[in-house]
Short mmCIF file of C-alpha atoms in Angstrom, two decimals:
data_model
loop_
_atom_site.label_atom_id
_atom_site.label_comp_id
_atom_site.label_asym_id
_atom_site.label_seq_id
_atom_site.Cartn_x
_atom_site.Cartn_y
_atom_site.Cartn_z
CA MET A 189 78.90 95.47 87.78
CA SER A 190 82.40 94.45 88.84
CA ALA A 191 83.83 91.04 87.99
CA ARG A 192 83.83 90.15 91.70
CA THR A 193 80.15 91.08 92.12
CA HIS A 194 79.25 89.18 88.96
CA LYS A 195 81.06 86.08 90.24
CA HIS A 196 79.27 86.34 93.60
CA THR A 197 75.88 86.62 91.88
CA ARG A 198 76.64 83.65 89.65
CA ASN A 199 77.70 81.51 92.62
CA GLN A 200 74.60 82.53 94.57
CA THR A 201 72.37 81.57 91.62
CA ARG A 202 74.12 78.22 91.37
CA PHE A 203 73.68 77.63 95.10
CA LEU A 204 69.96 78.48 94.99
CA ALA A 205 69.45 76.16 92.01
CA SER A 206 71.21 73.33 93.84
CA ALA A 207 69.18 73.98 96.98
CA ALA A 208 65.94 73.90 94.99
CA LYS A 209 66.97 70.66 93.36
CA LEU A 210 67.74 69.07 96.72
CA LYS A 211 64.45 70.31 98.16
CA ASN A 212 62.44 68.78 95.31
CA ALA A 213 64.42 65.54 95.12
CA ALA A 214 62.83 62.38 96.47
CA PRO A 215 64.60 60.90 99.48
CA LEU A 216 67.21 58.30 98.57
CA HIS A 217 66.69 54.65 99.35
CA PRO A 218 68.52 53.97 102.67
CA ALA A 219 70.96 51.56 100.98
CA ILE A 220 71.80 54.14 98.30
CA ALA A 221 72.27 56.83 100.95
CA ARG A 222 74.77 54.56 102.75
CA VAL A 223 76.96 54.16 99.67
CA SER A 224 76.55 57.65 98.18
CA ASN A 225 79.90 58.88 99.52
CA LEU A 226 81.67 55.80 98.15
CA ILE A 227 80.13 56.39 94.73
CA ARG A 228 81.08 60.07 94.87
CA ARG A 229 84.69 58.99 95.52
CA ARG A 230 84.41 56.41 92.72
CA ASP A 231 85.03 53.56 95.15
CA TYR A 232 82.66 51.33 93.23
CA GLN A 233 84.03 48.09 94.61
CA ALA A 234 83.32 49.07 98.22
CA ALA A 235 79.86 50.31 97.22
CA ALA A 236 79.08 47.03 95.48
CA GLU A 237 80.13 45.04 98.56
CA LEU A 238 77.49 46.87 100.61
CA LEU A 239 74.80 46.73 97.94
CA ARG A 240 75.03 42.99 97.27
CA SER A 241 73.00 42.25 100.40
CA ALA A 242 70.81 45.39 100.31
CA GLY A 243 67.66 43.79 98.91
CA ARG A 244 65.86 43.47 95.58
CA ASP A 245 64.62 47.01 95.06
CA PRO A 246 65.22 47.85 91.35
CA LEU A 247 66.98 51.11 92.28
CA VAL A 248 69.39 49.20 94.52
CA ARG A 249 69.97 46.45 91.94
CA ASN A 250 70.57 48.99 89.19
CA THR A 251 73.08 50.86 91.35
CA LEU A 252 74.82 47.58 92.18
CA GLY A 253 75.00 46.66 88.50
CA VAL A 254 76.51 50.01 87.53
CA CYS A 255 79.12 49.77 90.30
CA LEU A 256 80.03 46.25 89.14
CA LEU A 257 80.42 47.45 85.55
CA ARG A 258 82.62 50.32 86.63
CA PHE A 259 85.15 48.20 88.44
CA GLY A 260 85.21 45.41 85.86
CA HIS A 261 82.93 42.66 87.23
CA VAL A 262 81.02 42.46 83.97
CA GLU A 263 79.72 38.90 84.31
CA GLU A 264 78.24 39.55 87.74
CA ALA A 265 76.75 42.85 86.54
CA LEU A 266 75.11 41.09 83.60
CA ALA A 267 73.59 38.51 85.96
CA VAL A 268 72.25 41.30 88.20
CA PHE A 269 70.58 43.12 85.29
CA ARG A 270 69.11 39.90 83.85
CA GLN A 271 67.46 39.14 87.20
CA PHE A 272 65.32 42.27 87.25
CA VAL A 273 65.28 43.66 83.71
CA LEU A 274 63.99 40.47 82.06
CA THR A 275 60.69 38.72 82.75
CA PRO A 276 61.48 35.51 84.70
CA GLY A 277 62.00 32.54 82.40
CA SER A 278 62.10 34.61 79.21
CA VAL A 279 64.23 37.02 77.22
CA THR A 280 61.50 39.68 77.21
CA GLU A 281 62.21 42.93 79.02
CA ARG A 282 59.80 43.94 81.76
CA ALA A 283 57.56 46.89 80.92
CA ASP A 284 57.81 48.34 84.45
CA VAL A 285 61.61 48.65 84.36
CA SER A 286 63.06 52.05 83.47
CA ASN A 287 64.91 52.70 80.23
CA ALA A 288 67.99 53.62 82.28
CA CYS A 289 68.08 50.06 83.67
CA LYS A 290 67.60 48.66 80.17
CA ARG A 291 70.45 50.78 78.82
CA ASN A 292 72.64 49.49 81.63
CA PHE A 293 71.65 45.95 80.66
CA ALA A 294 72.66 46.79 77.08
CA MET A 295 75.97 48.15 78.38
CA ALA A 296 76.63 44.91 80.26
CA LEU A 297 75.87 42.89 77.12
CA LEU A 298 78.23 45.08 75.11
CA MET A 299 81.06 44.71 77.62
CA LYS A 300 80.47 40.95 77.77
CA GLY A 301 81.02 40.74 74.02
CA SER A 302 77.48 40.82 72.62
CA PRO A 303 77.10 44.01 70.56
CA SER A 304 74.09 42.49 68.77
CA GLY A 305 72.30 41.97 72.09
CA ALA A 306 73.22 45.50 73.20
CA LEU A 307 71.81 47.03 70.02
CA ASP A 308 68.59 45.00 70.31
CA VAL A 309 68.01 46.28 73.86
CA ILE A 310 68.79 49.88 72.86
CA THR A 311 66.30 49.62 69.98
CA GLU A 312 63.61 48.34 72.36
CA THR A 313 63.95 51.39 74.61
CA ARG A 314 62.84 53.65 71.74
CA GLU A 315 65.05 56.49 72.95
CA PRO A 316 67.64 56.55 70.16
CA ASP A 317 68.88 60.05 70.99
CA HIS A 318 69.66 59.41 74.65
CA PRO A 319 73.39 60.14 75.22
CA MET A 320 74.14 56.63 76.54
CA ALA A 321 72.29 54.99 73.63
CA VAL A 322 74.31 57.14 71.21
CA ARG A 323 77.59 56.20 72.94
CA ILE A 324 76.79 52.50 72.76
CA ARG A 325 75.97 52.68 69.06
CA GLU A 326 79.11 54.72 68.34
CA ALA A 327 81.25 52.19 70.22
CA VAL A 328 79.80 49.40 68.06
CA LYS A 329 80.43 51.41 64.88
CA SER A 330 84.08 51.98 65.85
CA TRP A 331 84.46 48.30 66.65
CA GLU A 332 82.98 47.36 63.25
CA LYS A 333 85.77 49.28 61.51
CA SER A 334 88.38 47.13 63.27
CA LEU A 335 86.98 43.87 61.86
CA SER A 336 88.47 42.08 58.88
CA TRP A 337 86.37 42.36 55.74
CA LEU A 338 85.08 38.77 56.12
CA ARG A 339 84.12 39.28 59.78
CA ARG A 340 82.54 42.62 58.92
CA ILE A 341 80.36 41.06 56.21
CA ASP A 342 79.32 38.30 58.61
CA TRP A 343 78.42 40.92 61.19
CA LYS A 344 76.56 43.20 58.78
CA LEU A 345 74.56 40.44 57.11
CA ASN A 346 74.03 37.92 59.89
CA ARG A 347 74.76 39.82 63.13
CA ILE A 348 77.35 37.17 64.02
CA GLU A 349 80.08 38.35 66.40
CA PRO A 350 83.60 36.94 66.13
CA PRO A 351 84.80 34.58 68.89
CA ARG A 352 85.99 36.30 72.07
CA CYS A 353 84.45 39.55 70.86
CA GLN A 354 85.51 42.69 72.72
CA VAL A 355 84.12 46.14 71.99
CA PRO A 356 86.42 48.89 73.35
CA ILE A 357 84.74 51.76 75.16
CA ASP A 358 86.21 55.15 76.02
CA PHE A 359 83.58 56.31 78.52
CA GLU A 360 82.50 55.36 82.01
CA PRO A 361 79.79 52.72 81.61
CA GLY A 362 76.36 52.71 83.17
CA GLU A 363 74.03 55.38 84.52
CA PHE A 364 72.63 55.84 88.01
CA GLU A 365 68.98 56.78 88.53
CA PHE A 366 69.84 59.53 90.98
CA GLU A 367 72.09 62.56 90.78
CA VAL A 368 75.74 61.87 91.56
CA GLU A 369 78.35 64.61 92.03
CA THR A 370 81.60 62.70 91.69
CA ASP A 371 85.01 64.02 92.69
CA THR A 372 86.65 66.32 90.17
CA VAL A 373 89.25 63.77 89.05
CA GLN A 374 87.99 62.33 85.77
CA ARG A 375 88.92 58.83 84.73
CA GLN A 376 88.75 57.07 81.41
CA PHE A 377 88.50 53.40 80.59
CA ASP A 378 91.21 51.61 78.70
CA LYS A 379 90.35 48.81 76.33
CA PRO A 380 88.81 45.88 78.23
CA SER A 381 90.98 42.82 78.64
CA ASP A 382 89.75 39.41 79.81
CA ASN A 383 86.43 40.97 80.86
CA SER A 384 88.21 43.33 83.25
CA LEU A 385 88.76 47.07 82.99
CA GLU A 386 91.54 49.19 84.37
CA LEU A 387 90.98 52.76 85.40
CA ALA A 388 93.53 55.32 84.29
CA VAL A 389 93.70 58.75 85.92
#
């Protein structure tokens, strides 16, 4: 088989797999469908503007929260996740909320400066090997190494975070609950500053 024929066969297989996936995929919520192109282009701010008034469906609220995290509105994202991940009037997580939403809640807590809260939520999901759970724990471990010995002991023994705690992350935060094929340009997050994140190409 020639290299050209092999490449054609490989592309055809990939196309058929994608077509099968699309055929079996559940239809997107109308609000998600409206912002899908914005998310694909990584225009998370514009997507969030449309999703803010798109209703209370958990899929919509999760997507809004992820978009807010990705363009640096951490406080608002945390408020969004608290509204539907936690049982009203308590700090208990709802049993009917997906682990993806709970991991996003943990991510918001981490970015807000509460690694202890993030780790507690990740533990509750009982999916320690999920890639996002692993990334969150690794980010906390790296942050631990940057602490002074006194702060580190206080953290290890008492789970007390230093004032104005910031845990640097080197990955794009949050996970959507639907498949997203983003543009090929990959971006990385710099260290957060004043609860805002800058995207670097």
